[in-house]
Amino acid sequence: MKNSYKNLIYLLLAIFATWQAWELSRDNTNGAVSSTSKIASDVGIDILQQGGNAFDAIVATGFALAVTSPSNGNIGGGGFLVAHTADGKSVSLDFREKAPRLSYQQMFLNENGDYDRTVALESHKSSGVPGTVNGLLKILNDYGSGKLTLEEILAPAIHYAENGFIVNTTTAYSFNAYRDQFGKDDGTKKIFIKENEWTNGDVIVQKDLAKTLRLIAQFGNKGFYEGETADLIVEEMNKNGGLITKQDLLDYDSVYRAPVVGTYKDHTIISMGPPSSGGALVIQMLNTLENFDLKSMKRNSTEFVHLLTETQRLAYADRATHLGDPDFWNNPIEMLTSKEYAKERLTLISMNTATPSSEIAHGTWKDKESVETTHYSVMDKKGNVAGITTTLNLSYGNKKVVDGAGFLLNNEMDDFSSKPGVGNAFGLIGFDANAIQPFKRPLSSMTPTIVLNSNNEAILTVGAAGGARIITAVLQILVSILDHGLEIDEAIDTPRTHSQWLPDQIFYEKESLSKKTIQELKELNHTLEPAKYSIARSHGIQLKNGKFITGSDKRGSRDGNQASTY
Ligand code: DON
């Protein structure tokens, strides 16, 4: 009896010692990288450990994602950076794709004047001029520590492309799911289809991509927008009716834009302005919600979801009319993000009944195709925070690889409003503000966001993938953290709802609403629809009591948390 008592104590001591060693080894106070790929997150941590800052790390992670996360991590697409530097500067960089000079407003309408979804999403015409390489190189040049060379930053990505990386369950599943679509394009087929189905543990080698990355390491921007890679992109376009020309590639340049900034209670919210609608809408919706006592409302209660839906309805109605590329359209950001405007719009919300969305024509909600964007972020010990959301638009973009260059092309041109009032792939409608024009950037929903506390210290970076659902997901995560006191991982896990003015519906994740809440919302005249796929997928980092906590959405991942800390 005595001996077994002793043994139990030894066992408990051993467990305690192991736990302590584990805790110390992942002290979590030095830095964190959150992304959809563990390999890419570890690349970022490695750069931090070599003395790089958050900007060096996010660029290295971004290029690694181009290899290890082909459905969304990309050099054939574009995105946005929102950052806050250790010395207190807020930065946003727009490296969104641009419409080629040969594009025109009706390019996705057929002879009957109807929007042709297949051309808009699956043809070479669907590609905008890629911005990612230009954007990542600019971030490194302007904000990197200068301690690491471009070659050093790109070395891990080149290594994984050249020698291969081990495919996880999520990636294998995704490759298999898209097998038929990959088969339609010779370049894509060569890389992403193998004789048998993909399984967890297989290795994928991408030699052409390695060559393209080496050209970037050697020649910087010119390694992509000029020379061999540019030739291959233009050849791919010319053979397949695409519009991107050599001059389009030469002209591409990413742009620093003023981030949109708002306050929510005693926090500062910094997010992406146009050509993304995300930041303006999140701040507008927070300004509305600030007038209510959210702390006393249970998350996903009838009262909460009703208020959220009415708030989203107003914001998305503004999105359709007011927002577009700031180089082409005057965006009323000051109005949309002002507390007064929120108060004025608030009068349209009744807590007793749903206000029907206007009766104008709306797009059909396309719930079939899975969607792919990715958000990744880095926080370092010095206080630098950088978050990037980047996309090819849908999963694997238009599923066309630039033959010989090894990367997939985006189908971002569908984010424009091809026909007034007709929904795009995300059911989002728009008008003149977001009509196609040469050199214009399509309106986005990507919402990389940073939160500062009342001492102006960055405490949170978060963003998401999921088209129109990104904005409402980020909003709900912010409310869960700032009002309901959840940590980022729980906040991301909490089931979500989504609505966007048109279609006039609340989409809900299965676990989000009880039968009783659904019934009560119906009694308030809401129409509800179970979401056929997840309401966005979010990643982020929170700094709490000196430790970095990572959030990595389990939606869409079969491999658990893909973030890394040290
Ligand atoms: O920029 C946008 O809003 C869309 N192209 C994003 C697409 C997206 O998030 C798909 N992903 N999961």
Coordinates of C-alpha atoms and ligand atoms in Angstrom, one line a residue:
M1 CA 0.0 0.0 0.0
K2 CA 2.8 2.4 1.1
N3 CA 4.8 1.6 -2.0
S4 CA 2.0 2.2 -4.4
Y5 CA 1.4 5.6 -2.6
K6 CA 5.1 6.4 -3.2
N7 CA 4.9 5.4 -6.8
L8 CA 1.9 7.6 -7.3
I9 CA 3.9 10.6 -5.9
Y10 CA 6.9 9.8 -8.2
L11 CA 4.5 9.5 -11.2
L12 CA 3.0 12.9 -10.3
L13 CA 6.4 14.5 -9.9
A14 CA 7.5 13.1 -13.3
I15 CA 4.4 14.5 -14.9
F16 CA 5.0 17.9 -13.3
A17 CA 8.7 17.9 -14.4
T18 CA 7.7 17.0 -18.0
W19 CA 5.0 19.7 -18.1
Q20 CA 7.5 22.3 -16.7
A21 CA 10.1 21.3 -19.4
W22 CA 7.5 21.5 -22.1
E23 CA 6.3 24.9 -20.8
L24 CA 9.8 26.3 -20.7
S25 CA 10.6 24.9 -24.2
R26 CA 7.6 26.8 -25.5
D27 CA 8.0 29.8 -23.4
N28 CA 5.8 31.8 -25.9
T29 CA 7.3 35.1 -25.0
N30 CA 9.7 35.6 -28.0
G31 CA 7.5 35.6 -31.0
A32 CA 4.7 33.9 -32.9
V33 CA 3.8 33.1 -36.4
S34 CA 0.3 32.0 -37.3
S35 CA -0.5 30.6 -40.8
T36 CA -2.4 27.7 -42.4
S37 CA 0.8 25.7 -42.8
K38 CA 3.0 24.5 -39.9
I39 CA 6.0 24.3 -42.3
A40 CA 5.5 28.0 -43.3
S41 CA 4.9 29.0 -39.7
D42 CA 8.2 27.3 -38.6
V43 CA 10.0 29.1 -41.5
G44 CA 8.9 32.4 -39.9
I45 CA 10.0 31.4 -36.4
D46 CA 13.4 30.3 -37.8
I47 CA 13.8 33.8 -39.3
L48 CA 13.0 35.4 -35.9
Q49 CA 15.5 33.1 -34.2
Q50 CA 18.2 34.3 -36.7
G51 CA 17.6 37.8 -35.5
G52 CA 15.1 38.9 -38.1
N53 CA 12.0 41.0 -37.2
A54 CA 8.3 40.4 -37.8
F55 CA 8.6 41.8 -41.3
D56 CA 11.5 39.6 -42.4
A57 CA 9.5 36.6 -40.9
I58 CA 6.2 37.4 -42.6
V59 CA 7.9 37.7 -46.0
A60 CA 9.7 34.4 -45.5
T61 CA 6.4 32.8 -44.4
G62 CA 4.6 34.3 -47.4
F63 CA 7.0 32.8 -49.9
A64 CA 7.0 29.5 -48.0
L65 CA 3.2 29.4 -48.2
A66 CA 3.5 29.9 -52.0
V67 CA 5.0 26.4 -51.9
T68 CA 3.3 24.6 -49.1
S69 CA -0.2 26.0 -49.4
P70 CA -0.8 26.0 -53.2
S71 CA -4.6 26.5 -52.9
N72 CA -4.2 30.0 -51.5
G73 CA -0.6 31.0 -50.5
N74 CA 0.5 32.4 -53.8
I75 CA 2.7 34.4 -56.0
G76 CA 0.1 34.4 -58.8
G77 CA -2.3 36.5 -56.7
G78 CA -2.4 39.5 -54.4
G79 CA -3.2 40.7 -51.0
F80 CA -2.9 43.3 -48.2
L81 CA -0.6 43.9 -45.3
V82 CA -1.7 45.7 -42.1
A83 CA 1.1 46.3 -39.7
H84 CA 2.1 48.2 -36.5
T85 CA 5.7 48.9 -35.9
A86 CA 7.5 48.8 -32.6
D87 CA 7.9 52.6 -32.8
G88 CA 4.2 53.1 -33.1
K89 CA 3.6 53.5 -36.9
S90 CA 0.6 52.0 -38.5
V91 CA 1.1 50.8 -42.1
S92 CA -1.0 49.2 -44.8
L93 CA 0.3 48.0 -48.2
D94 CA -2.1 47.2 -51.1
F95 CA -0.6 44.5 -53.4
R96 CA -4.0 43.6 -54.8
E97 CA -4.1 42.4 -58.4
K98 CA -4.9 45.0 -61.1
A99 CA -7.2 44.7 -64.1
P100 CA -5.0 44.4 -67.3
R101 CA -5.0 47.3 -69.7
L102 CA -7.0 45.3 -72.2
S103 CA -9.9 44.6 -69.8
Y104 CA -13.3 46.2 -70.3
Q105 CA -16.5 46.6 -68.4
Q106 CA -18.6 44.0 -70.2
M107 CA -15.9 41.3 -70.5
F108 CA -17.7 38.7 -68.5
L109 CA -21.1 39.2 -70.2
N110 CA -22.3 36.8 -72.9
E111 CA -24.1 37.7 -76.1
N112 CA -27.4 38.0 -74.1
G113 CA -25.8 40.4 -71.7
D114 CA -25.8 37.9 -68.9
Y115 CA -22.9 37.4 -66.5
D116 CA -20.9 34.3 -67.6
R117 CA -19.7 32.7 -64.4
T118 CA -17.4 30.2 -66.2
V119 CA -15.5 32.9 -68.1
A120 CA -15.3 35.1 -64.9
L121 CA -13.9 32.2 -62.8
E122 CA -12.3 29.6 -65.0
S123 CA -10.7 31.3 -68.0
H124 CA -7.3 33.0 -68.3
K125 CA -9.3 36.3 -68.6
S126 CA -10.2 35.9 -65.0
S127 CA -6.7 36.7 -63.8
G128 CA -5.7 40.2 -62.7
V129 CA -2.0 41.3 -62.8
P130 CA -0.4 39.5 -59.8
G131 CA 0.8 41.8 -56.9
T132 CA 2.2 39.4 -54.3
V133 CA 5.8 39.3 -55.3
N134 CA 6.0 43.1 -55.6
G135 CA 4.3 43.5 -52.2
L136 CA 6.4 41.1 -50.3
L137 CA 9.6 42.5 -51.7
K138 CA 8.5 46.0 -50.8
I139 CA 7.7 45.0 -47.2
L140 CA 11.1 43.4 -46.8
N141 CA 12.9 46.3 -48.3
D142 CA 11.1 49.0 -46.3
Y143 CA 10.5 47.3 -43.0
G144 CA 12.8 44.3 -42.8
S145 CA 15.6 44.4 -40.2
G146 CA 18.3 44.4 -42.9
K147 CA 20.0 41.6 -41.1
L148 CA 19.0 38.9 -43.6
T149 CA 19.5 39.0 -47.4
L150 CA 16.7 38.3 -49.9
E151 CA 18.5 35.0 -50.6
E152 CA 18.3 34.0 -47.0
I153 CA 14.6 34.9 -46.7
L154 CA 13.7 32.9 -49.8
A155 CA 16.0 29.9 -49.1
P156 CA 13.4 27.9 -47.2
A157 CA 10.7 28.3 -49.8
I158 CA 13.2 27.3 -52.6
H159 CA 14.2 24.3 -50.5
Y160 CA 10.7 23.1 -50.1
A161 CA 9.9 23.6 -53.8
E162 CA 13.1 22.0 -55.0
N163 CA 13.2 19.0 -52.7
G164 CA 9.5 18.7 -51.9
F165 CA 7.5 18.9 -48.7
I166 CA 5.4 16.4 -46.9
V167 CA 1.7 16.7 -47.8
N168 CA -0.6 16.7 -44.7
T169 CA -4.1 15.4 -44.5
T170 CA -5.8 18.7 -45.3
T171 CA -3.7 19.2 -48.5
A172 CA -4.0 15.6 -49.7
Y173 CA -7.8 15.9 -49.3
S174 CA -7.9 19.2 -51.1
F175 CA -5.7 17.9 -54.0
N176 CA -8.0 14.9 -54.4
A177 CA -11.1 17.0 -54.3
Y178 CA -9.9 19.2 -57.2
R179 CA -8.5 16.3 -59.3
D180 CA -11.0 16.8 -62.1
Q181 CA -10.5 20.5 -62.3
F182 CA -6.7 20.1 -62.3
G183 CA -7.1 17.7 -65.2
K184 CA -8.4 20.5 -67.5
D185 CA -5.1 22.3 -67.7
D186 CA -1.8 20.7 -68.8
G187 CA 0.4 22.8 -66.6
T188 CA -1.7 22.2 -63.5
K189 CA -2.1 18.5 -64.3
K190 CA 1.7 18.0 -64.4
I191 CA 2.1 19.3 -60.8
F192 CA -1.0 18.5 -58.9
I193 CA -2.2 15.1 -60.3
K194 CA -0.4 11.9 -59.6
E195 CA -1.4 8.4 -60.7
N196 CA -3.0 7.5 -57.3
E197 CA -4.8 9.6 -54.9
W198 CA -2.8 11.8 -52.7
T199 CA -2.4 10.7 -49.1
N200 CA -0.9 12.2 -46.0
G201 CA 2.9 11.7 -46.0
D202 CA 3.3 11.9 -49.8
V203 CA 6.0 14.4 -51.0
I204 CA 5.3 17.0 -53.7
V205 CA 8.2 18.5 -55.6
Q206 CA 7.7 21.7 -57.6
K207 CA 10.8 22.3 -59.7
D208 CA 9.4 25.0 -61.9
L209 CA 8.3 27.0 -58.9
A210 CA 11.7 26.5 -57.4
K211 CA 13.2 28.1 -60.5
T212 CA 10.8 31.0 -60.4
L213 CA 11.7 31.6 -56.7
R214 CA 15.4 31.4 -57.5
L215 CA 14.9 34.1 -60.1
I216 CA 13.2 36.3 -57.5
A217 CA 16.0 35.7 -55.0
Q218 CA 18.6 36.6 -57.7
F219 CA 16.9 39.6 -59.4
G220 CA 14.2 40.8 -57.0
N221 CA 11.2 42.3 -58.6
K222 CA 12.7 42.0 -62.0
G223 CA 12.9 38.2 -61.5
F224 CA 9.2 38.0 -61.7
Y225 CA 7.8 41.1 -63.6
E226 CA 10.6 40.9 -66.3
G227 CA 12.7 38.3 -68.0
E228 CA 11.9 34.6 -68.1
T229 CA 9.0 34.6 -65.7
A230 CA 7.3 37.5 -67.4
D231 CA 7.8 35.8 -70.7
L232 CA 6.2 32.6 -69.5
I233 CA 3.2 34.5 -68.0
V234 CA 2.6 36.4 -71.3
E235 CA 3.0 33.2 -73.3
E236 CA 0.5 31.4 -71.1
M237 CA -1.9 34.4 -71.7
N238 CA -1.4 34.5 -75.4
K239 CA -2.0 30.8 -75.9
N240 CA -5.2 30.8 -73.9
G241 CA -6.9 34.1 -74.6
G242 CA -5.7 35.8 -71.4
L243 CA -5.2 39.6 -71.3
I244 CA -2.1 40.2 -69.2
T245 CA 0.7 41.8 -71.3
K246 CA 4.4 42.5 -70.7
Q247 CA 3.6 46.2 -70.1
D248 CA 1.0 45.2 -67.5
L249 CA 3.7 43.3 -65.6
L250 CA 6.3 46.1 -66.0
D251 CA 3.7 48.7 -64.7
Y252 CA 2.6 46.7 -61.6
D253 CA 3.4 48.5 -58.3
S254 CA 2.0 47.9 -54.9
V255 CA 0.8 51.0 -53.0
Y256 CA 1.0 52.2 -49.4
R257 CA -2.5 53.4 -48.3
A258 CA -3.6 55.0 -45.1
P259 CA -5.0 52.2 -43.0
V260 CA -8.6 52.8 -41.7
V261 CA -8.5 53.5 -38.0
G262 CA -11.4 53.5 -35.5
T263 CA -11.9 53.0 -31.8
Y264 CA -14.0 50.4 -30.0
K265 CA -14.5 51.3 -26.3
D266 CA -10.9 51.8 -25.1
H267 CA -9.2 50.0 -28.0
T268 CA -7.9 51.2 -31.3
I269 CA -8.7 49.2 -34.4
I270 CA -6.4 49.4 -37.4
S271 CA -7.5 47.7 -40.6
M272 CA -7.4 47.7 -44.4
G273 CA -9.0 50.4 -46.4
P274 CA -10.1 50.4 -50.0
P275 CA -9.6 48.6 -52.3
S276 CA -10.7 46.4 -49.5
S277 CA -14.1 46.9 -47.9
G278 CA -13.1 44.9 -44.9
G279 CA -11.6 47.6 -42.6
A280 CA -14.3 50.2 -43.2
L281 CA -17.1 47.7 -42.6
V282 CA -15.6 46.2 -39.5
I283 CA -15.2 49.7 -38.0
Q284 CA -18.6 50.8 -39.1
M285 CA -20.2 47.7 -37.5
L286 CA -18.2 48.1 -34.3
N287 CA -19.3 51.8 -34.1
T288 CA -22.9 50.5 -34.3
L289 CA -22.5 47.7 -31.8
E290 CA -20.7 50.1 -29.3
N291 CA -24.2 51.6 -28.6
F292 CA -25.4 48.3 -27.1
D293 CA -24.4 46.4 -24.0
L294 CA -22.9 43.4 -25.7
K295 CA -21.3 42.1 -22.5
S296 CA -24.8 41.3 -21.2
M297 CA -25.9 39.5 -24.4
K298 CA -24.9 35.9 -24.7
R299 CA -22.9 35.1 -27.8
N300 CA -25.2 33.6 -30.4
S301 CA -28.3 34.3 -28.3
T302 CA -31.4 35.5 -30.3
E303 CA -30.8 39.1 -29.2
F304 CA -27.2 39.0 -30.2
V305 CA -27.7 37.4 -33.6
H306 CA -30.6 39.7 -34.4
L307 CA -28.5 42.8 -33.6
L308 CA -25.5 41.4 -35.5
T309 CA -27.6 40.7 -38.6
E310 CA -29.2 44.2 -38.6
T311 CA -25.8 45.8 -38.2
Q312 CA -24.4 43.7 -41.1
R313 CA -27.3 44.5 -43.3
L314 CA -26.7 48.2 -43.1
A315 CA -22.9 47.9 -43.6
Y316 CA -23.1 45.6 -46.6
A317 CA -25.7 47.8 -48.3
D318 CA -23.2 50.6 -48.1
R319 CA -20.4 48.3 -49.4
A320 CA -22.3 47.6 -52.6
T321 CA -22.7 51.3 -53.5
H322 CA -20.0 53.2 -51.9
L323 CA -16.7 51.3 -52.1
G324 CA -14.2 50.6 -54.9
D325 CA -10.6 51.1 -55.8
P326 CA -9.6 54.5 -54.4
D327 CA -7.5 55.3 -57.5
F328 CA -10.8 55.3 -59.4
W329 CA -13.6 56.0 -56.9
N330 CA -14.1 58.5 -54.1
N331 CA -14.7 56.3 -51.1
P332 CA -16.6 58.1 -48.2
I333 CA -14.4 56.4 -45.6
E334 CA -14.7 59.3 -43.1
M335 CA -18.5 59.1 -43.2
L336 CA -18.6 55.3 -43.1
T337 CA -16.3 55.0 -40.1
S338 CA -17.6 58.0 -38.1
K339 CA -19.5 57.5 -34.8
E340 CA -22.1 60.0 -35.9
Y341 CA -22.9 58.1 -39.1
A342 CA -23.3 54.9 -37.0
K343 CA -25.7 56.7 -34.7
E344 CA -27.7 58.0 -37.6
R345 CA -28.0 54.5 -39.2
L346 CA -28.8 53.0 -35.8
T347 CA -32.2 54.6 -36.0
L348 CA -33.0 52.0 -38.8
I349 CA -32.5 49.1 -36.4
S350 CA -35.5 47.8 -34.4
M351 CA -34.7 45.2 -31.7
N352 CA -38.2 43.8 -32.2
T353 CA -38.2 42.8 -35.9
A354 CA -36.0 42.2 -38.9
T355 CA -35.9 45.0 -41.4
P356 CA -36.3 43.4 -44.9
S357 CA -33.4 44.1 -47.2
S358 CA -34.3 46.2 -50.2
E359 CA -36.1 44.4 -53.0
I360 CA -33.5 45.2 -55.7
A361 CA -32.2 42.3 -57.8
H362 CA -29.6 40.3 -56.0
G363 CA -27.1 37.6 -57.0
T364 CA -27.6 33.9 -56.5
W365 CA -25.7 32.7 -53.5
K366 CA -23.2 30.2 -54.8
D367 CA -22.6 27.7 -52.0
K368 CA -20.9 24.9 -53.9
E369 CA -17.3 25.9 -54.5
S370 CA -15.0 25.9 -51.5
V371 CA -13.1 29.1 -51.2
E372 CA -9.5 29.8 -50.5
T373 CA -7.7 32.8 -49.1
T374 CA -5.2 32.8 -46.3
H375 CA -4.4 35.0 -43.4
Y376 CA -0.9 34.9 -41.8
S377 CA 0.6 37.0 -39.1
V378 CA 3.7 37.5 -37.0
M379 CA 4.3 39.2 -33.7
D380 CA 7.9 39.7 -32.5
K381 CA 9.3 40.5 -29.1
K382 CA 10.1 44.1 -30.0
G383 CA 6.5 44.9 -30.6
N384 CA 6.3 44.7 -34.4
V385 CA 3.1 43.2 -35.7
A386 CA 2.4 42.3 -39.3
G387 CA -0.7 40.6 -40.7
I388 CA -1.3 39.7 -44.4
T389 CA -4.4 38.3 -46.0
T390 CA -3.7 37.0 -49.5
T391 CA -5.7 35.1 -52.1
L392 CA -6.0 33.6 -55.6
N393 CA -9.8 34.2 -55.0
L394 CA -11.3 30.7 -55.2
S395 CA -9.3 27.6 -54.3
Y396 CA -6.3 27.3 -56.6
G397 CA -7.6 30.5 -58.4
N398 CA -8.6 29.7 -62.0
K399 CA -6.8 26.3 -61.6
K400 CA -4.3 27.3 -64.4
V401 CA -0.6 27.0 -63.7
V402 CA 1.7 29.3 -65.7
D403 CA 3.4 26.4 -67.6
G404 CA 7.1 26.4 -67.0
A405 CA 6.9 28.8 -64.1
G406 CA 5.0 26.5 -61.7
F407 CA 2.5 28.8 -60.0
L408 CA -1.2 29.1 -60.2
L409 CA -3.1 32.1 -61.5
N410 CA -5.7 34.1 -59.6
N411 CA -9.3 34.6 -60.7
E412 CA -9.6 37.8 -58.9
M413 CA -11.4 39.7 -61.8
D414 CA -14.6 38.1 -60.5
D415 CA -14.4 40.3 -57.5
F416 CA -15.5 43.2 -59.7
S417 CA -19.1 43.8 -60.3
S418 CA -19.5 42.4 -63.8
K419 CA -23.1 43.5 -64.1
P420 CA -24.9 46.0 -61.8
G421 CA -26.9 44.2 -59.1
V422 CA -25.8 40.7 -60.2
G423 CA -23.9 38.7 -57.5
N424 CA -20.3 37.5 -58.0
A425 CA -19.0 34.1 -56.7
F426 CA -19.7 35.3 -53.1
G427 CA -23.2 36.7 -54.0
L428 CA -21.8 40.2 -53.5
I429 CA -23.5 42.8 -55.7
G430 CA -22.1 46.1 -56.8
F431 CA -22.5 49.0 -59.1
D432 CA -20.3 51.7 -60.7
A433 CA -17.9 51.9 -57.7
N434 CA -16.7 48.4 -58.5
A435 CA -17.2 48.1 -62.3
I436 CA -14.3 46.7 -64.3
Q437 CA -12.0 49.3 -65.8
P438 CA -8.4 48.8 -67.0
F439 CA -5.8 49.2 -64.3
K440 CA -8.4 49.1 -61.5
R441 CA -8.3 46.9 -58.5
P442 CA -11.4 44.8 -57.7
L443 CA -13.1 45.5 -54.3
S444 CA -12.0 43.0 -51.7
S445 CA -13.4 41.8 -48.4
M446 CA -10.1 40.9 -46.9
T447 CA -9.7 42.3 -43.4
P448 CA -6.2 42.0 -41.9
T449 CA -6.8 43.8 -38.5
I450 CA -4.7 44.9 -35.6
V451 CA -6.0 46.0 -32.1
L452 CA -4.1 48.3 -29.8
N453 CA -4.9 48.6 -26.1
S454 CA -5.4 51.9 -24.3
N455 CA -1.6 52.2 -24.0
N456 CA -1.3 51.9 -27.7
E457 CA 0.4 48.5 -27.5
A458 CA -0.5 46.0 -30.1
I459 CA -2.4 43.1 -28.4
L460 CA -4.0 41.3 -31.3
T461 CA -3.7 40.6 -35.0
V462 CA -6.4 38.7 -36.8
G463 CA -7.8 38.1 -40.3
A464 CA -9.6 35.4 -42.2
A465 CA -10.3 33.7 -45.5
G466 CA -13.8 33.3 -46.8
G467 CA -14.9 36.0 -49.3
A468 CA -17.8 38.1 -48.0
R469 CA -17.8 36.1 -44.8
I470 CA -14.4 37.4 -43.8
I471 CA -15.7 40.7 -42.5
T472 CA -18.4 39.3 -40.3
A473 CA -16.1 36.6 -39.0
V474 CA -13.5 39.2 -38.0
L475 CA -16.2 41.3 -36.3
Q476 CA -17.5 38.3 -34.3
I477 CA -14.0 37.4 -33.2
L478 CA -13.2 40.9 -32.1
V479 CA -16.5 41.0 -30.1
S480 CA -15.7 37.6 -28.5
I481 CA -12.3 38.9 -27.3
L482 CA -13.1 42.5 -26.5
D483 CA -16.6 42.1 -25.0
H484 CA -16.8 38.5 -23.9
G485 CA -13.2 38.1 -22.7
L486 CA -12.4 35.0 -24.7
E487 CA -8.8 34.2 -25.8
I488 CA -8.1 34.2 -29.5
D489 CA -8.2 30.4 -29.9
E490 CA -11.6 30.1 -28.2
A491 CA -12.9 33.2 -30.0
I492 CA -12.0 31.7 -33.4
D493 CA -13.5 28.4 -32.5
T494 CA -16.9 29.9 -31.4
P495 CA -19.5 29.0 -34.1
R496 CA -20.5 32.0 -36.3
T497 CA -23.4 33.4 -38.3
H498 CA -23.2 35.6 -41.4
S499 CA -25.5 37.9 -43.3
Q500 CA -24.7 40.5 -46.0
W501 CA -27.8 42.5 -46.8
L502 CA -28.4 40.5 -50.0
P503 CA -29.3 37.7 -50.1
D504 CA -31.6 38.6 -47.2
Q505 CA -30.7 35.6 -45.1
I506 CA -28.8 34.6 -42.0
F507 CA -26.4 31.8 -42.7
Y508 CA -25.4 29.9 -39.6
E509 CA -22.9 27.2 -38.7
K510 CA -24.7 24.1 -37.4
E511 CA -23.4 24.4 -33.8
S512 CA -24.0 28.2 -33.6
L513 CA -27.8 28.4 -33.0
S514 CA -30.1 26.3 -30.8
K515 CA -33.5 25.2 -32.1
K516 CA -35.1 27.7 -29.8
T517 CA -32.9 30.6 -31.1
I518 CA -33.7 29.6 -34.7
Q519 CA -37.4 29.7 -33.9
E520 CA -37.1 33.0 -32.1
L521 CA -35.2 34.6 -34.9
K522 CA -37.9 33.4 -37.4
E523 CA -40.4 35.0 -35.2
L524 CA -38.5 38.3 -35.6
N525 CA -39.0 37.7 -39.4
H526 CA -35.5 36.5 -40.2
T527 CA -34.9 33.9 -42.9
L528 CA -32.3 31.4 -41.9
E529 CA -30.2 29.0 -43.9
P530 CA -27.6 26.5 -42.5
A531 CA -24.2 27.4 -44.0
K532 CA -23.1 24.7 -46.5
Y533 CA -19.5 25.5 -45.8
S534 CA -17.7 27.2 -42.9
I535 CA -18.2 30.9 -42.1
A536 CA -14.7 31.9 -42.9
R537 CA -11.4 30.5 -41.6
S538 CA -9.5 32.7 -39.3
H539 CA -5.9 32.9 -38.0
G540 CA -4.3 35.3 -35.6
I541 CA -2.1 36.0 -32.6
Q542 CA -3.0 37.6 -29.3
L543 CA -0.5 39.0 -26.7
K544 CA -1.8 38.5 -23.2
N545 CA 0.2 38.9 -20.0
G546 CA 3.5 38.9 -22.0
K547 CA 2.7 35.6 -23.8
F548 CA 1.7 35.0 -27.4
I549 CA -1.4 32.9 -27.9
T550 CA -2.1 31.7 -31.4
G551 CA -5.5 31.1 -33.0
S552 CA -5.7 28.7 -35.9
D553 CA -9.1 27.9 -37.3
K554 CA -10.1 24.2 -37.1
R555 CA -12.6 24.9 -39.9
G556 CA -11.1 23.5 -43.1
S557 CA -8.1 22.0 -41.3
R558 CA -7.7 18.3 -40.6
D559 CA -4.3 18.8 -39.1
G560 CA -4.8 21.0 -36.0
N561 CA -3.1 24.2 -35.1
Q562 CA -0.6 25.2 -37.7
A563 CA 0.9 28.2 -35.8
S564 CA 4.3 28.3 -34.1
T565 CA 5.6 30.2 -31.1
Y566 CA 8.9 30.3 -29.2
Ligands
DON1 O1 -10.7 39.6 -52.0 C1 -11.7 39.0 -51.7 O2 -12.6 39.5 -51.0 C2 -11.9 37.6 -52.2 N1 -11.2 37.4 -53.4 C3 -11.5 36.7 -51.2 C4 -11.7 35.3 -51.5 C5 -11.7 34.4 -50.4 O3 -11.6 34.8 -49.3 C6 -11.9 33.0 -50.7 N2 -11.6 32.2 -49.5 N3 -11.5 31.6 -48.7

